[in-house]
Coordinates of C-alpha atoms in Angstrom, one line a residue:
X1 CA -16.3 3.6 30.5
X2 CA -18.9 1.0 29.7
X3 CA -16.3 -1.8 30.2
X4 CA -15.1 -0.3 33.5
X5 CA -18.7 0.0 34.8
X6 CA -19.5 -3.6 33.8
X7 CA -16.5 -4.8 35.8
X8 CA -17.6 -2.8 38.8
X9 CA -21.2 -4.2 38.6
X10 CA -19.8 -7.7 38.5
X11 CA -18.3 -7.0 41.9
X12 CA -21.8 -6.5 43.2
X13 CA -24.1 -8.9 41.3
X14 CA -23.8 -12.0 39.2
X15 CA -22.9 -11.9 35.5
X16 CA -26.4 -13.1 34.4
X17 CA -28.1 -10.2 36.2
X18 CA -25.6 -7.6 34.9
X19 CA -26.2 -8.8 31.3
X20 CA -29.9 -9.0 31.5
X21 CA -30.7 -6.0 33.8
X22 CA -27.9 -3.5 33.5
X23 CA -26.5 -3.7 30.0
X24 CA -29.7 -2.3 28.4
X25 CA -29.4 0.8 30.6
X26 CA -26.0 1.3 29.0
X27 CA -27.5 1.0 25.5
X28 CA -26.0 -2.4 25.1
X29 CA -27.6 -5.8 24.2
X30 CA -28.5 -8.0 27.2
X31 CA -26.1 -10.7 26.1
X32 CA -23.6 -12.6 28.3
X33 CA -21.3 -12.8 25.3
X34 CA -21.3 -9.0 25.0
X35 CA -20.6 -8.7 28.7
X36 CA -17.7 -11.1 28.3
X37 CA -16.2 -8.9 25.6
X38 CA -16.6 -5.8 27.8
X39 CA -14.8 -7.5 30.7
X40 CA -11.9 -8.6 28.4
X41 CA -11.6 -5.1 27.0
X42 CA -11.4 -3.7 30.5
X43 CA -8.4 -5.9 31.1
X44 CA -6.4 -4.5 28.2
X45 CA -3.5 -2.1 28.5
X46 CA -4.5 1.6 28.8
X47 CA -3.7 2.6 25.2
X48 CA -6.0 -0.2 23.9
X49 CA -8.7 0.9 26.2
X50 CA -8.4 4.5 25.0
X51 CA -8.5 3.3 21.4
X52 CA -11.7 1.4 22.2
X53 CA -13.3 4.4 23.9
X54 CA -12.5 6.5 20.8
X55 CA -14.3 4.0 18.6
X56 CA -11.2 3.0 16.6
X57 CA -11.0 -0.5 18.2
X58 CA -14.1 -2.6 17.8
X59 CA -15.3 -4.5 20.9
X60 CA -15.0 -7.9 19.3
X61 CA -11.5 -7.2 18.1
X62 CA -10.6 -5.9 21.6
X63 CA -11.8 -9.1 23.2
X64 CA -9.8 -11.1 20.7
X65 CA -6.7 -9.1 21.3
X66 CA -7.2 -9.7 25.1
X67 CA -6.7 -13.4 24.4
X68 CA -3.3 -12.7 22.8
X69 CA -0.1 -12.6 24.8
X70 CA 1.3 -9.2 25.7
X71 CA 4.1 -9.4 23.1
X72 CA 1.6 -10.1 20.3
X73 CA -0.6 -7.2 21.4
X74 CA 2.5 -4.9 21.4
X75 CA 3.3 -6.1 17.9
X76 CA -0.3 -5.4 16.8
X77 CA -0.4 -1.9 18.3
X78 CA 1.4 0.0 15.4
X79 CA -1.2 -1.4 13.0
X80 CA -4.1 0.0 15.0
X81 CA -2.2 3.2 15.9
X82 CA -1.2 4.0 12.3
X83 CA -4.0 2.6 10.2
X84 CA -7.7 3.4 10.1
X85 CA -9.4 0.0 10.0
X86 CA -13.1 -0.6 10.0
X87 CA -14.4 -3.2 12.5
X88 CA -14.8 -5.7 9.7
X89 CA -11.2 -5.1 8.5
X90 CA -10.0 -5.4 12.1
X91 CA -11.6 -8.8 12.3
X92 CA -10.1 -9.8 9.0
X93 CA -6.6 -8.9 10.1
X94 CA -7.0 -10.8 13.3
X95 CA -8.4 -13.8 11.4
X96 CA -5.6 -13.9 8.9
X97 CA -2.8 -13.4 11.5
X98 CA -4.3 -16.2 13.6
X99 CA -4.5 -18.6 10.6
X100 CA -0.9 -17.9 9.7
X101 CA 0.3 -18.3 13.3
X102 CA -1.5 -21.6 13.7
X103 CA -0.4 -22.9 10.3
X104 CA 3.2 -22.0 10.8
X105 CA 3.5 -22.7 14.6
X106 CA 4.4 -19.1 15.3
X107 CA 3.1 -16.4 17.6
X108 CA 1.0 -13.5 16.2
X109 CA 3.9 -11.2 17.1
X110 CA 6.2 -13.2 14.7
X111 CA 3.7 -12.9 11.9
X112 CA 3.1 -9.1 12.4
X113 CA 6.8 -8.5 12.7
X114 CA 7.5 -9.8 9.1
X115 CA 9.6 -7.3 7.0
X116 CA 7.0 -6.9 4.3
X117 CA 4.3 -6.0 6.7
X118 CA 6.5 -3.5 8.6
X119 CA 7.6 -1.9 5.3
X120 CA 3.9 -1.5 4.2
X121 CA 3.1 0.0 7.6
X122 CA 5.6 2.8 7.4
X123 CA 5.9 3.4 3.6
X124 CA 6.1 7.2 3.4
X125 CA 5.0 7.3 -0.3
X126 CA 1.6 5.8 0.5
X127 CA -1.5 7.3 2.2
X128 CA -2.8 5.6 5.3
X129 CA -5.5 4.0 3.1
X130 CA -2.9 2.7 0.7
X131 CA -0.8 1.3 3.6
X132 CA -3.8 -0.5 5.0
X133 CA -4.6 -2.0 1.6
X134 CA -1.0 -3.1 1.2
X135 CA -0.9 -4.8 4.6
X136 CA -4.2 -6.5 3.9
X137 CA -2.9 -7.6 0.5
X138 CA 0.2 -9.2 1.9
X139 CA -1.7 -11.0 4.6
X140 CA -4.2 -12.3 2.1
X141 CA -1.5 -13.5 -0.2
X142 CA 0.2 -15.4 2.6
X143 CA -3.1 -17.0 3.8
X144 CA -4.3 -17.8 0.2
X145 CA -1.2 -18.1 -1.9
X146 CA -2.7 -20.1 -4.8
X147 CA -5.8 -17.9 -5.2
X148 CA -3.7 -14.8 -5.0
X149 CA -1.4 -16.1 -7.7
X150 CA -4.5 -16.8 -9.9
X151 CA -5.7 -13.3 -9.4
X152 CA -2.4 -11.8 -10.3
X153 CA -2.3 -13.9 -13.5
X154 CA -5.8 -12.7 -14.3
X155 CA -5.1 -9.0 -13.6
X156 CA -1.8 -9.2 -15.7
X157 CA -3.7 -10.8 -18.6
X158 CA -6.4 -8.1 -18.4
X159 CA -3.8 -5.3 -18.6
X160 CA -2.0 -7.0 -21.4
X161 CA -5.2 -7.5 -23.5
X162 CA -6.3 -3.9 -22.9
X163 CA -9.3 -4.5 -20.7
X164 CA -8.1 -2.1 -18.1
X165 CA -7.8 0.9 -20.4
X166 CA -11.5 1.7 -20.5
X167 CA -13.0 2.6 -17.1
X168 CA -16.5 2.0 -18.4
X169 CA -15.8 -1.8 -18.8
X170 CA -15.1 -4.4 -16.2
X171 CA -14.5 -8.1 -16.7
X172 CA -15.0 -10.2 -13.5
X173 CA -13.8 -13.8 -13.1
X174 CA -15.9 -16.5 -11.4
X175 CA -15.9 -16.4 -7.6
X176 CA -12.6 -17.8 -6.4
X177 CA -12.0 -18.8 -10.0
X178 CA -14.4 -21.7 -9.8
X179 CA -17.2 -22.2 -12.2
X180 CA -17.6 -21.4 -15.9
X181 CA -19.2 -17.9 -15.8
X182 CA -17.4 -14.6 -16.2
X183 CA -19.3 -11.3 -15.9
X184 CA -19.0 -8.1 -17.7
X185 CA -19.9 -4.8 -16.1
X186 CA -20.8 -1.9 -18.5
X187 CA -21.4 1.7 -17.6
X188 CA -23.1 3.8 -20.3
X189 CA -25.1 7.0 -20.6
X190 CA -27.0 6.5 -23.9
X191 CA -27.5 4.2 -26.8
X192 CA -24.5 5.4 -28.9
X193 CA -22.1 4.9 -26.0
X194 CA -23.5 1.4 -25.4
X195 CA -23.0 0.5 -29.0
X196 CA -19.5 1.8 -28.9
X197 CA -18.7 -0.3 -25.7
X198 CA -20.3 -3.4 -27.2
X199 CA -18.0 -3.0 -30.3
X200 CA -15.0 -2.6 -28.0
X201 CA -16.0 -5.8 -26.1
X202 CA -16.2 -7.7 -29.4
X203 CA -12.8 -6.4 -30.4
X204 CA -11.2 -7.3 -27.0
X205 CA -12.9 -10.8 -27.0
X206 CA -11.4 -11.5 -30.4
X207 CA -7.9 -10.4 -29.4
X208 CA -5.1 -13.0 -29.4
X209 CA -4.7 -14.4 -25.9
X210 CA -8.3 -13.9 -24.7
X211 CA -8.9 -17.7 -24.5
X212 CA -5.9 -17.9 -22.1
X213 CA -7.6 -15.3 -19.9
X214 CA -10.6 -17.6 -19.4
X215 CA -8.6 -20.7 -18.9
X216 CA -6.8 -19.9 -15.6
X217 CA -7.0 -23.0 -13.4
X218 CA -8.8 -22.7 -10.1
X219 CA -6.9 -22.9 -6.9
X220 CA -7.1 -25.9 -4.7
X221 CA -10.1 -26.2 -2.3
X222 CA -7.9 -25.5 0.7
X223 CA -7.2 -22.1 -0.8
X224 CA -10.9 -21.0 -1.0
X225 CA -11.5 -17.9 1.1
X226 CA -14.1 -15.2 1.1
X227 CA -13.8 -12.0 -0.8
X228 CA -10.3 -10.6 -1.3
X229 CA -8.9 -7.3 -0.1

């Protein structure tokens, strides 16, 4: 409704006046950029507009989808229709699909139509949250293949050495595997439990293969992203 009203107002007064004078009456920021996103959302197909009205499609994501061709929006629809994505995760998905499309000279529709993503989307053995996580993981691995490989190596080594068996201990690698410092997260209730966990850390750190865990080479700089999925 806000998008439709903004479009109707633009038929009467200029964009600067609509943004500065009328958007605050709608509870919206008096920003030309916000007005532009509203106008783009109003131009989307009816199902997308309904999704935006329900709060399941963020305004920024809607505006970005409006810049895609119709076939790419059609390919994106099952992901929004089937998954529950926060606004930040919607932006993440759009960012990663856009990166892959530009890198590989393909359309967003071609990226979203890949077999592994379609399988993740309809996997009957997973919950919607698990399907969303699988989709995000596949996209992340395609955008940042070397970093994803380093993470898989690290997680496999953690499991092999026994670090994953105790839920009260967590070993974290350096950010994007660059830098010398690893971090240990410990949860304990009292001094005896802390002493027991410290002894377990000592045992694990002395296990054969621990040095290999802290010697995983960093990915190339071109692979450096933000936080993973």
